[in-house]
XYZ file of C-alpha atoms in Angstrom:
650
model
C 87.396 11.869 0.815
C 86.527 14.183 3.769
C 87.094 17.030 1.933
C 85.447 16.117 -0.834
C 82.546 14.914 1.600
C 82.194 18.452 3.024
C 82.064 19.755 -0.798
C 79.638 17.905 -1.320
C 77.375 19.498 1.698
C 78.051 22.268 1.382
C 77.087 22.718 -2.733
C 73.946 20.680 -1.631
C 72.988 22.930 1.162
C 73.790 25.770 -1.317
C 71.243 24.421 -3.024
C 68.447 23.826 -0.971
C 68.997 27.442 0.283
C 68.875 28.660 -3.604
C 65.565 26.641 -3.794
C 63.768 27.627 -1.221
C 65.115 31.342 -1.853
C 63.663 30.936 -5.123
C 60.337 29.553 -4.517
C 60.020 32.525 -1.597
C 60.197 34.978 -4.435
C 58.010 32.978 -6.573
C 55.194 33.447 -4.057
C 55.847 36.847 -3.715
C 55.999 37.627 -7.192
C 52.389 36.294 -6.984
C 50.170 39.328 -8.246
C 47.463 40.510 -5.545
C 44.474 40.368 -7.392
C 43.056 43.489 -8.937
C 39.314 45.294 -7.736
C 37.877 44.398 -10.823
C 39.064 40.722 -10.363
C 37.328 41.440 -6.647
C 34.003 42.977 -8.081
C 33.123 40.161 -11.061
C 34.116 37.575 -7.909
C 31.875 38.897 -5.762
C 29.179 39.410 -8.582
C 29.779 35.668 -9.687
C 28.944 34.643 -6.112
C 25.574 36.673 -6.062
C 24.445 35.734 -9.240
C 24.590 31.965 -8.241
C 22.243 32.411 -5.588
C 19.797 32.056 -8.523
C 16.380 34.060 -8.838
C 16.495 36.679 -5.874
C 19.944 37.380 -6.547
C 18.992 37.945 -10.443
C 15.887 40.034 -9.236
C 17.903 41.977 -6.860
C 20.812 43.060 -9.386
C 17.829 43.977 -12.035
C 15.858 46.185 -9.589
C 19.057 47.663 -8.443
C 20.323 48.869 -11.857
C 16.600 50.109 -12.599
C 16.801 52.513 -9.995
C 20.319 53.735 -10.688
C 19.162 54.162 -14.546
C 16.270 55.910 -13.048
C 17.643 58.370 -10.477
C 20.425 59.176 -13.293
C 18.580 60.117 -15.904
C 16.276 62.102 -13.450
C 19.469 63.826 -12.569
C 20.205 64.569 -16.416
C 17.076 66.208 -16.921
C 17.434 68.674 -14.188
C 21.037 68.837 -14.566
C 20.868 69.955 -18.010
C 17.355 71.633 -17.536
C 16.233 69.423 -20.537
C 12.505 70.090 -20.202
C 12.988 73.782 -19.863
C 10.113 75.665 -17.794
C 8.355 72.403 -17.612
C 10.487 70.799 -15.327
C 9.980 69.618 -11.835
C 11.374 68.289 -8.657
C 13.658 65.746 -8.284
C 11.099 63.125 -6.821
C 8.920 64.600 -9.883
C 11.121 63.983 -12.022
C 12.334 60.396 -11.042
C 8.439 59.428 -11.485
C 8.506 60.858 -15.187
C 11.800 58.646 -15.480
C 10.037 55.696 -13.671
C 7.150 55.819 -16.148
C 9.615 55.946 -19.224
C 11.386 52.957 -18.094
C 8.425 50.773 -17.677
C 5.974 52.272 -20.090
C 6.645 52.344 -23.472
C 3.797 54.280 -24.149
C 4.876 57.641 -22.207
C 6.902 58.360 -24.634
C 4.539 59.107 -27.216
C 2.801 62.213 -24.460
C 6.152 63.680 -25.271
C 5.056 65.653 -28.127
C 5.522 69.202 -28.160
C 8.898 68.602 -25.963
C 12.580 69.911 -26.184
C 14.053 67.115 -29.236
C 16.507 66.734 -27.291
C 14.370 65.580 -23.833
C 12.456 63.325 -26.503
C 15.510 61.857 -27.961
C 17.028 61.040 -23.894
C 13.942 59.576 -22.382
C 13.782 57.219 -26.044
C 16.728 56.255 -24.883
C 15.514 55.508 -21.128
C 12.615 53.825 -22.689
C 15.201 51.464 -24.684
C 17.371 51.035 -22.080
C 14.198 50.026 -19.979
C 12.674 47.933 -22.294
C 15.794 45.766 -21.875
C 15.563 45.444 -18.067
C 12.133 44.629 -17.819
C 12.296 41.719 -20.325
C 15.223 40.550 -18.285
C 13.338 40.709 -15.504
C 10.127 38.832 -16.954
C 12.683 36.047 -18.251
C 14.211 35.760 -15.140
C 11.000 35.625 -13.068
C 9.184 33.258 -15.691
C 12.520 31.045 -14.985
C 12.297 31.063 -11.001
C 9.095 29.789 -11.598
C 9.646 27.233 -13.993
C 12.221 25.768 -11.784
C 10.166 25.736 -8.721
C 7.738 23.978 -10.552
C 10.453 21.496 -11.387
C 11.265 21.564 -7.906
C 7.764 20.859 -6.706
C 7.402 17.889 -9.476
C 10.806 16.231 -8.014
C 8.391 15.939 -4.618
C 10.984 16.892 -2.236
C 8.637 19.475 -0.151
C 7.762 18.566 3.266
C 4.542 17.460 4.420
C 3.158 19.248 6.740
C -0.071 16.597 7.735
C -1.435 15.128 11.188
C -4.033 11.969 11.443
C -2.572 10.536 7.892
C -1.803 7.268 6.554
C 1.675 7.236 4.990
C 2.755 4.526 2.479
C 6.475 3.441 2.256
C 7.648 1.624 -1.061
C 5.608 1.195 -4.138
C 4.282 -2.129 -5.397
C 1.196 -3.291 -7.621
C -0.483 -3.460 -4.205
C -0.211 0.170 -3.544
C -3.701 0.206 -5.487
C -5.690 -1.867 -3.769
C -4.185 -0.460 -0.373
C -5.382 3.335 -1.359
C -8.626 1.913 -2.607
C -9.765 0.434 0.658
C -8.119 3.624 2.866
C -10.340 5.516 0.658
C -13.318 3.757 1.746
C -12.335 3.629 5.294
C -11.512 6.805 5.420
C -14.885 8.360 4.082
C -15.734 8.974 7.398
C -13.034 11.136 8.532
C -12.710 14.774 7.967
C -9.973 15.919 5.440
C -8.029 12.385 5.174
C -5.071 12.188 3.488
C -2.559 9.330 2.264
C 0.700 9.873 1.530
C 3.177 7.784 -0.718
C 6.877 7.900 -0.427
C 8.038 6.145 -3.298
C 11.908 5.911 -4.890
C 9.892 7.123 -8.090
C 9.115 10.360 -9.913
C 6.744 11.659 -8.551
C 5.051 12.685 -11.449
C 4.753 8.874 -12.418
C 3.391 7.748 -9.579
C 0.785 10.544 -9.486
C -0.584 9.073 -12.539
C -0.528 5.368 -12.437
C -2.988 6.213 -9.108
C -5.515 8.355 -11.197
C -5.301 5.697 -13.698
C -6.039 2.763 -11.466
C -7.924 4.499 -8.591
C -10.302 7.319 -10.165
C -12.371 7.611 -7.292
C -10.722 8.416 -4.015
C -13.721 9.306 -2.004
C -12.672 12.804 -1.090
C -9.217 11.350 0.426
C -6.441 13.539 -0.889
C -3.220 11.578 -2.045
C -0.006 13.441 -2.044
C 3.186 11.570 -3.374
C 6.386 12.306 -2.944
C 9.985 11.445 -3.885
C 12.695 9.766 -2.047
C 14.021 6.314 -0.468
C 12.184 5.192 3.069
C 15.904 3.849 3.878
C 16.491 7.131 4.132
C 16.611 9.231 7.500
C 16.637 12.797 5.617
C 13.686 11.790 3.118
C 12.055 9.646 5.244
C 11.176 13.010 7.336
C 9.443 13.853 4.397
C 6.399 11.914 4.768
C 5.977 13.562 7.752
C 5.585 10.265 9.515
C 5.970 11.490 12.852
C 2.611 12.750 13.020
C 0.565 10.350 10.909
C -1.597 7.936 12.577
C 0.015 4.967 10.693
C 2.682 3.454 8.715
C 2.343 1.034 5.582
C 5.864 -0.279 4.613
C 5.210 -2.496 1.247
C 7.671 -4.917 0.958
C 9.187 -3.021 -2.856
C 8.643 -5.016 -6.046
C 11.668 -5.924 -9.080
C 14.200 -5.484 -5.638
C 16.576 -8.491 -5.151
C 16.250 -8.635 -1.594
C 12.963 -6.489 -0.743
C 13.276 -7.883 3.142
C 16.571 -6.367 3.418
C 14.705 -3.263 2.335
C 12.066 -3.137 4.280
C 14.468 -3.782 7.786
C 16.626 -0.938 6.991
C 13.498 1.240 6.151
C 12.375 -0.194 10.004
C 15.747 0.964 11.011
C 15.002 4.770 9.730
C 11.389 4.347 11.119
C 12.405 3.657 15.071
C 15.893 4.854 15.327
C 14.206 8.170 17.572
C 13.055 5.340 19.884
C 9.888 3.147 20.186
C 7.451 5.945 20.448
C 5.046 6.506 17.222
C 2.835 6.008 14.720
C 1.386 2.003 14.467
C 4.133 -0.086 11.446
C 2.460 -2.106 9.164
C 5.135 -4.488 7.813
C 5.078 -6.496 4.626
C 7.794 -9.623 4.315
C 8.329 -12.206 1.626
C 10.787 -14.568 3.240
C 9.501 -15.900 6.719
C 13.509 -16.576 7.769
C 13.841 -12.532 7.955
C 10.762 -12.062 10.234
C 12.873 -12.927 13.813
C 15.297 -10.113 12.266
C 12.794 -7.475 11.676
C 10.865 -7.917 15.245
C 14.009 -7.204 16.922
C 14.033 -4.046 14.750
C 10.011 -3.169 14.660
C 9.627 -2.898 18.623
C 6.249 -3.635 20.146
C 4.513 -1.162 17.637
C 5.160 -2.703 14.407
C 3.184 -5.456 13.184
C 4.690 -7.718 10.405
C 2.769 -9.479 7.763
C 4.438 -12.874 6.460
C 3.549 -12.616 2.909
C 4.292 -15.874 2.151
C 2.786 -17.871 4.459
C -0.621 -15.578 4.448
C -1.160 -16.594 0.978
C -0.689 -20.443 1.510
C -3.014 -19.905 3.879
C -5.513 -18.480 2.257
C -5.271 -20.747 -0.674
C -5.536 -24.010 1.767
C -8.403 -22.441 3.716
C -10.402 -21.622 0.335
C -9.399 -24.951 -1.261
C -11.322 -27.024 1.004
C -14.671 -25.659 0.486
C -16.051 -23.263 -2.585
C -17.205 -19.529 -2.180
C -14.690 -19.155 1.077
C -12.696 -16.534 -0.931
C -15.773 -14.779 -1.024
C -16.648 -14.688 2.265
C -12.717 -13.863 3.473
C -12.964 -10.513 0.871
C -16.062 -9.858 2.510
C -14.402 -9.966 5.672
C -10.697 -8.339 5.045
C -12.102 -5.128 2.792
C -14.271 -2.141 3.916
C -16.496 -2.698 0.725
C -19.422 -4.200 2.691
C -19.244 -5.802 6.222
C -15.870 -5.536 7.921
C -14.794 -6.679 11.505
C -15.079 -4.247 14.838
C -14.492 -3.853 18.556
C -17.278 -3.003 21.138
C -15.719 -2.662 24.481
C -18.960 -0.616 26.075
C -22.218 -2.802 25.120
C -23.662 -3.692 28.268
C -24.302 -7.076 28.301
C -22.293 -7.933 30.522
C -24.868 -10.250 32.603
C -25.702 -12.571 29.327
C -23.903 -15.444 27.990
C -22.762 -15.411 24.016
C -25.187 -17.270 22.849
C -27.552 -15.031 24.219
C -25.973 -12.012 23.342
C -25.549 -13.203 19.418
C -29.783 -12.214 19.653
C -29.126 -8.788 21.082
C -27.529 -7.199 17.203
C -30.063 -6.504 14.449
C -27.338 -5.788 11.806
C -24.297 -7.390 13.610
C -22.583 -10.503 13.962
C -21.002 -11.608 16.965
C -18.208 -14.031 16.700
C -15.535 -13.590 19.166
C -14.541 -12.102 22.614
C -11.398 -10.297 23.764
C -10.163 -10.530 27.390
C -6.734 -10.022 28.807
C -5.700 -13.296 27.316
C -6.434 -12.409 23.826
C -8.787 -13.064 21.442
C -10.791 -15.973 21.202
C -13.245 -16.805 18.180
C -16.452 -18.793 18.659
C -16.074 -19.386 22.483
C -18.445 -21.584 24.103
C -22.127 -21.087 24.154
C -22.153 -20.428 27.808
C -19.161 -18.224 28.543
C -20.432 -14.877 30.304
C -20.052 -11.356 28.793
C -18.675 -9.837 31.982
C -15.353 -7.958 31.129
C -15.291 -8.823 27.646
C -14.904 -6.471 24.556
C -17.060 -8.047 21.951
C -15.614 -8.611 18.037
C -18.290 -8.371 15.437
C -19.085 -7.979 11.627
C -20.827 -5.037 10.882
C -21.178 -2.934 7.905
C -20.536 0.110 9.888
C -19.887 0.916 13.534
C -22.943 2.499 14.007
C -25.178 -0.100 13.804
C -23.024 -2.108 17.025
C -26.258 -1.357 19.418
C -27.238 -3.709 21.450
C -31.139 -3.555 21.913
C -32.584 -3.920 25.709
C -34.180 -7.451 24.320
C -33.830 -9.788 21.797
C -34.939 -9.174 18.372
C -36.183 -11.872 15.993
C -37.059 -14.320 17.633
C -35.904 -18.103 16.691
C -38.620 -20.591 16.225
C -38.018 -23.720 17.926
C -40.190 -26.011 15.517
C -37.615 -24.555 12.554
C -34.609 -25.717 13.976
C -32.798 -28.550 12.196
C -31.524 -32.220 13.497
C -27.944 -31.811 14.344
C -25.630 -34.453 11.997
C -22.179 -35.448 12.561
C -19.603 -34.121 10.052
C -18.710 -37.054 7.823
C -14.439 -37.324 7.991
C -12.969 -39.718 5.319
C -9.489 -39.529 3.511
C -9.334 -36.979 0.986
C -7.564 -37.371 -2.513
C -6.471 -34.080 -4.367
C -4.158 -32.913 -6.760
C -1.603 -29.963 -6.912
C -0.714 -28.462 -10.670
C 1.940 -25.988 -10.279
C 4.801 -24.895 -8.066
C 6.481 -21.995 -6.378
C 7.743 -20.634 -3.037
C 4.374 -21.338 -1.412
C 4.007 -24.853 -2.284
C 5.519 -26.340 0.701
C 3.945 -24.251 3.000
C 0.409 -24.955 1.671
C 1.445 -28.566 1.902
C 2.139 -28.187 5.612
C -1.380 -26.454 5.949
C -3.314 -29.143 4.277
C -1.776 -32.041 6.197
C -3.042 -30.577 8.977
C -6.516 -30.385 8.039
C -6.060 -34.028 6.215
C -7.685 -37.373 7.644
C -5.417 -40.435 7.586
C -4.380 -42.119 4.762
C -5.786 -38.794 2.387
C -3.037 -38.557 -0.669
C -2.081 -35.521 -2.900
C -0.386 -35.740 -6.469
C 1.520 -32.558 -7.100
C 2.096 -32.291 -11.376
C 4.853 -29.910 -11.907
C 7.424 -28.867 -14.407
C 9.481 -27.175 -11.984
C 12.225 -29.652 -11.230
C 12.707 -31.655 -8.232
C 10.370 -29.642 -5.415
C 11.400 -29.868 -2.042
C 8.151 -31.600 -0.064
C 8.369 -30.815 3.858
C 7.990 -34.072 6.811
C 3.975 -34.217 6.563
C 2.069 -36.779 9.185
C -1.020 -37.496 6.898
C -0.519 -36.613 3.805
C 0.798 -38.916 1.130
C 2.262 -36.881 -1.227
C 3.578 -37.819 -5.103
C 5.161 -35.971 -7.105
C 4.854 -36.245 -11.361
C 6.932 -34.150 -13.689
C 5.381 -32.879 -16.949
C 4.273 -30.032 -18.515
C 1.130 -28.418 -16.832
C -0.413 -26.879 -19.963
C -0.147 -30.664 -21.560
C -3.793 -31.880 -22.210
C -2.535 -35.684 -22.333
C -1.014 -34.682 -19.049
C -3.687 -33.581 -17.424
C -5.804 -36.526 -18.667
C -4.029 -38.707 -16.962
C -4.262 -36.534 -13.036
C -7.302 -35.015 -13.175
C -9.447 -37.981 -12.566
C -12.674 -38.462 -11.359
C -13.772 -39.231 -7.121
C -10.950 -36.379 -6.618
C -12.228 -34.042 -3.467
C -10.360 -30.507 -5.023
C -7.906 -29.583 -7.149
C -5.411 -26.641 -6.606
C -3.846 -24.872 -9.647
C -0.801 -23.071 -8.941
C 1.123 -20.187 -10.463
C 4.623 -19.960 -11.326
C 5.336 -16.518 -10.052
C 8.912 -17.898 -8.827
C 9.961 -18.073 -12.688
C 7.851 -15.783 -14.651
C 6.368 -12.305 -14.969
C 2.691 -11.977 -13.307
C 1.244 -11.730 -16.568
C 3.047 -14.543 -18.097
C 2.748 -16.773 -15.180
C -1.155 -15.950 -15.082
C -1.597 -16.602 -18.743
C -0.437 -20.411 -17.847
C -2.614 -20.741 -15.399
C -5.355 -19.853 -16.973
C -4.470 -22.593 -20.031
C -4.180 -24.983 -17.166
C -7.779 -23.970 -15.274
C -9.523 -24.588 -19.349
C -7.916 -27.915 -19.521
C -9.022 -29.105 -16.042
C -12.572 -27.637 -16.048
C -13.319 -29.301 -19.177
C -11.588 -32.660 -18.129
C -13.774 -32.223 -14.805
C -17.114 -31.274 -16.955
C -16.955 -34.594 -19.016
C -16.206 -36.655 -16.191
C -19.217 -34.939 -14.328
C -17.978 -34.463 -10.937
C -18.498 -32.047 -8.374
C -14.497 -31.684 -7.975
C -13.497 -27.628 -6.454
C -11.067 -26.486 -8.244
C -9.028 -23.151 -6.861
C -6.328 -20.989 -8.865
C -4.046 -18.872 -7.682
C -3.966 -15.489 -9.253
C -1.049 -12.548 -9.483
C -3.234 -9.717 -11.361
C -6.697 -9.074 -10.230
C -7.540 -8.197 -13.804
C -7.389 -12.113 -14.525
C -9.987 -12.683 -12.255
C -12.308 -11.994 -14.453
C -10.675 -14.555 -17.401
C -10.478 -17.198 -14.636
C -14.442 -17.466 -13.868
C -14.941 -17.652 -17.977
C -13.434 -21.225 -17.108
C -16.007 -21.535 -14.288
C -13.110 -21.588 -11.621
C -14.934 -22.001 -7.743
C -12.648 -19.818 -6.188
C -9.735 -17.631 -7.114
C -7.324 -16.768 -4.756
C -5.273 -13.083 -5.844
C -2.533 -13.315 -3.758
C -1.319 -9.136 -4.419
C -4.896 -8.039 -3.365
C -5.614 -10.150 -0.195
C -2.527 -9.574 1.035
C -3.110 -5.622 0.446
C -6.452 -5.900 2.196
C -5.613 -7.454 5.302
C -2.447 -4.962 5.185
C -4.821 -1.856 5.310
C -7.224 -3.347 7.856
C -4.333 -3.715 10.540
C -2.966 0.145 9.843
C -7.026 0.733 10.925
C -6.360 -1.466 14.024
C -3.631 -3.795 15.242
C -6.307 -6.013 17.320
C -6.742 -7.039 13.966
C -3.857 -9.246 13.415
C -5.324 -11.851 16.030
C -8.789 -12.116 14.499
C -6.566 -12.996 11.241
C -4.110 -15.203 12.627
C -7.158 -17.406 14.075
C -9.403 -17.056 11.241
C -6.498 -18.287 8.238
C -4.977 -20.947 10.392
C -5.567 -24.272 11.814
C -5.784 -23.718 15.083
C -9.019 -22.276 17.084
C -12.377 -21.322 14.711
C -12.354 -21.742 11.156
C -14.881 -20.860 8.536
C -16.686 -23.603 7.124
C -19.630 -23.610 4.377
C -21.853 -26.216 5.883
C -25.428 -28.123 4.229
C -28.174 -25.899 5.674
C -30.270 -28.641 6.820
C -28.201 -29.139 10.103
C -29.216 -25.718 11.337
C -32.814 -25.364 10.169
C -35.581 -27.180 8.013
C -35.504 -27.195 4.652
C -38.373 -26.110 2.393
C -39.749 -23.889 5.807
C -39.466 -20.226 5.561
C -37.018 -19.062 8.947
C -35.579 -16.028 10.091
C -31.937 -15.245 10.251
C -31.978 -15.441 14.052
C -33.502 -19.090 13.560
C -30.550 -19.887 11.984
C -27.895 -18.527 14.266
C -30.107 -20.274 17.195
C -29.377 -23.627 15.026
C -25.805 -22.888 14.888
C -25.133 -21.499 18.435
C -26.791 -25.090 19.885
C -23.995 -26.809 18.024
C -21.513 -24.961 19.654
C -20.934 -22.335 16.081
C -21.695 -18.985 14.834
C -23.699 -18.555 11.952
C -22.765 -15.414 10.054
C -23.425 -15.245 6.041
C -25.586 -18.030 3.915
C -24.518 -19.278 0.774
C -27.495 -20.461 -1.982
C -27.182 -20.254 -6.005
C -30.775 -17.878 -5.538
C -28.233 -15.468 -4.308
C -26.192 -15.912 -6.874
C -28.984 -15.440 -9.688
C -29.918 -11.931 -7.860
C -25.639 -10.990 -8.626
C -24.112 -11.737 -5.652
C -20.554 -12.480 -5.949
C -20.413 -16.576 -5.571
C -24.011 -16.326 -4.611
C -22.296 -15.514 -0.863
C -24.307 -13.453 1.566
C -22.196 -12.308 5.148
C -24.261 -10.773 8.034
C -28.117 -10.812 7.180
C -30.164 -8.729 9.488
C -31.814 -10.898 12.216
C -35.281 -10.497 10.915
C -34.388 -11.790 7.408
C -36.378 -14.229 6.302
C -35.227 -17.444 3.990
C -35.905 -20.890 2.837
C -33.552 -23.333 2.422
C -33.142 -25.012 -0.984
C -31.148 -27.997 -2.275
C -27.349 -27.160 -2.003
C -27.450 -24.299 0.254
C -25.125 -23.599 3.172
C -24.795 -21.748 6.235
C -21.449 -20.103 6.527
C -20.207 -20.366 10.137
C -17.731 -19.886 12.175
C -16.564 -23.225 13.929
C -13.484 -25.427 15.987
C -13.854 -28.700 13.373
């Protein structure tokens, strides 16, 4: 057995040493690889360089085709006495290769000079359509290169947009009107889109961009590499749009907050969109102190409560959030620093003063009395240039015009709620805040079983049936109801689709509300702007478009975060509110007054008058017959049903 043992070693290690012997050979038996297998590798590797390379190879083999047959001609004295030098002759040679034409001046030649440079003038003919082929090519492609949007921008001072959704329009309508002041502005769009698409979609819905040049580009904001794109760095702010068809457009929009700060906290002002109010602890802990995040959600419930209670408020909030008309400012240097606000609310032809800001914060319709000194003043204007205080008030307010001051009547309120979706509970929460004791809503859904949040006054039942159903209906929409709120079901259907029920739901109500003949509001909730229009065919108070206020007040904090305050105040229930009051409480009816007799009326009950509300207006085509900021030295009479916007605590 030991023998046989060492056998067996030893024919194994045999073996192994045959093997390896073997496969030693085997690489050495390898073939080194020829020159020409050197040469077409190298060539190979030049030509895929692309264009230059291509351009390079051509020029070099029309010099070597020139120089030798230059070379010929004196070598074999072709052209007899006529010849020339070599540098004349490599220009004859230069001019056959390119020209086609020379050859017929070479008449009266040697046949067989004639019969070489035909053949130069072939052989060149070949080259330079290569060459045009291969230049038109390099320029195709970099034209397909430029279309893919992948170029950097090289931009300071610009706005650049970070997603794409349907409010992308509205956004680069109203930068195009705020910007119409600037020199050069520019807006750019990094989109996860072909850039080609998205360049027309925007000339299709926004024709006009007021001299602002738009340049989109390709790429994902989560991106760090395409994110430096945009050129973000340098732009004066950022618009991150919370992206539409994604499954979780918050997650999204943090990681895109990620690529945003991740050099450190220093940069341009973040304008955040998000949809779930649960992620926005999660993306301030990413944003830093420059990034200001918009809670879609709970902006629109907002909205829709605070226009719900009262008819032409949408109006007056448009008027307010977009640069199409009067708009909100800051004057920190006015010089009035020895006056109270009510006295100061005399010193602006054209302007509206309604708040103060002091170290604290902002504060809307303070107290008559409070004194100016260290204040920065917040006004509606229609421009910046008209925030001058005068050395003396204007218009003066007659006393004898003033009206008697009445009480605002409180009583429960009874409503009903057709429709459901994400927002429902939140409005819910919003109106049982503003809701007396004992008030009562019925919410008429098809949805299923809604989830209704602990409220304190509201009563709230719920009815399940279909919302189109005219026998449905019947039996809800009843007369002595105070409003009626019709919602969408964007949770569970298309915009379009969810819009197109609505607006079978608004006919059915404002003819059930037209033969009871009530005075009942009744608010819808939009998804397209373009239904807007279909909506006030059913004579609809107020429509609330939830895409395009939310895309307003998003570009009016990328123009200033000092904004998002003013907002917070103005949408919710605590601090001033706007309120469409009867006329008669701030001046006499029938009487011809001034505008400034009107704010006086307002500013001695403790409010700030700033826009009047009368169906005259309405007749002359303005929009809810809604009128924000008059000049001071406006003059108006008060008719039946008018109202004095203000702004007010209750």
């Amino acid at each position: 057995m030991g023998q046989t043992g060492r056998q067996l070693r030893t024919r194994t290690t045999r073996a192994m040493a045959e093997r390896a012997a073997s496969s030693t050979t085997s690489r050495r038996a390898v073939p080194a690889p020829s020159w020409r297998d050197r040469a077409r590798y190298l060539f190979d590797n030049s030509m895929s360089r692309g264009t230059p390379a291509l351009i390079a190879w051509l020029t070099a083999l029309t010099v070597v085709l020139i120089v030798a047959f230059a070379l010929l001609t004196i070598g074999l004295g072709l052209r007899g006495d006529a010849g020339g030098s070599l540098g004349d002759e490599v220009f004859n040679a230069l001019l056959h290769a390119l020209d086609p034409g020379t050859v017929a001046g070479d008449a009266g030649s040697p046949w067989r000079y004639v019969l070489t440079m035909l053949v130069l003038t072939v052989g060149g003919l070949f080259i330079v359509s290569a060459l045009i082929g291969v230049i038109a090519a390099g320029i195709d492609a970099r034209i397909a290169e430029l279309q893919r949007g992948r170029s950097l921008v090289l931009e300071r001072d610009h706005t650049v947009i970070l997603g794409w959704s349907e409010s992308i329009f509205t956004i680069l309508r109203e930068l195009s009107i705020a910007n119409e002041s600037r020199r050069r502005p520019v807006v750019v769009v990094l989109a996860d889109r072909d850039k080609v698409e998205m360049e027309e979609e925007i000339r299709a819905k926004v024709p006009d961009t007021r001299g602002t040049r738009i340049v989109c580009r390709s790429g994902s904001p989560m991106d760090v590499d395409d994110l430096a794109v945009s050129g973000h760095r340098s732009a004066r702010s950022v618009i991150l749009l919370a992206p539409s068809g994604s499954e979780d457009p918050d997650a999204e929009v943090i990681k895109t907050l990620l690529a945003l700060t991740h050099e450190g906290s220093d940069g341009p002002r973040i304008v955040a969109e998000i949809r779930n109010p649960t992620n926005l602890e999660a993306a301030r802990l990413v944003g830093a102190a420059r990034t200001t995040l918009l809670d879609i959600r709970e902006t629109v419930a907002k909205l829709v409560v605070q226009t719900s209670r009262q008819s032409g408020a949408s109006a007056v909030y448009v008027e307010l959030f977009d640069y199409d008309g009067d708009e909100i400012y800051f004057l920190a240097d006015h010089g009035l620093d020895g006056l109270t606000f009510a006295q100061a609310q005399h010193r602006f032809e054209s302007a509206s003063l309604i708040g103060l800001v002091d170290p604290g914060g902002s504060r809307l319709c303070p107290p008559p009395d409070t004194v100016l000194a260290g204040h920065t003043l917040v006004l509606v204007a229609e421009d910046d240039s008209v925030l001058d205080a005068s050395g003396t008030a204007l218009a003066q307010p007659v006393e004898a015009h003033l009206g008697a001051t009445t009480e605002v009547e409180r009583h429960p309120g009874r409503a009903v709620m057709i429709g459901w979706n994400e927002r429902a509970p939140l409005m819910l929460r919003e109106l049982d805040r503003y809701a007396d004791p004992g008030s009562t809503i019925t919410v008429l859904t098809s949805h299923g079983e809604p989830t209704i949040p602990a409220l304190e006054h509201l009563a709230v039942e719920v009815v399940h049936g279909a919302t189109t159903d005219r026998a449905t209906l019947d039996q809800h929409v009843v007369a002595g109801l105070d409003q009626v709120i019709v919602l969408c079901y964007s949770d569970d259907l298309p915009a379009q689709a969810a819009d197109a029920r609505t607006l079978v739901t608004l006919l059915h109500v404002r003819d059930i509300l037209a033969r009871l003949d009530g005075e009942t509001a009744v608010v819808s909730e939009m998804m397209d702007d373009r239904n807007r229009v279909l909506a006030q065919v059913a004579d609809i108070d107020d429509v609330v478009v939830s895409g395009e206020f939310v895309s307003l007040i998003v570009t009016q904090l990328s123009e200033d975060a000092r904004l998002e305050a003013v907002f917070a105040e103005l949408l919710g229930a605590d601090g001033a509110e706007i309120y469409l009051r009867p006329a008669e409480w701030y001046v006499r009816p029938g009487v011809e007054v001034s505008w400034a007799t009107v704010v006086e009326g307002a500013a001695r009950r403790g409010e700030v008058a700033i826009g009047w509300k009368s169906d005259s207006l309405s007749e002359a085509g303005a929009e809810f017959g809604v009128r924000v900021n008059p000049a001071k030295s406006t003059t108006l009479t008060t008719g039946a049903g008018d109202r004095v916007v203000v702004l007010a605590h209750d």
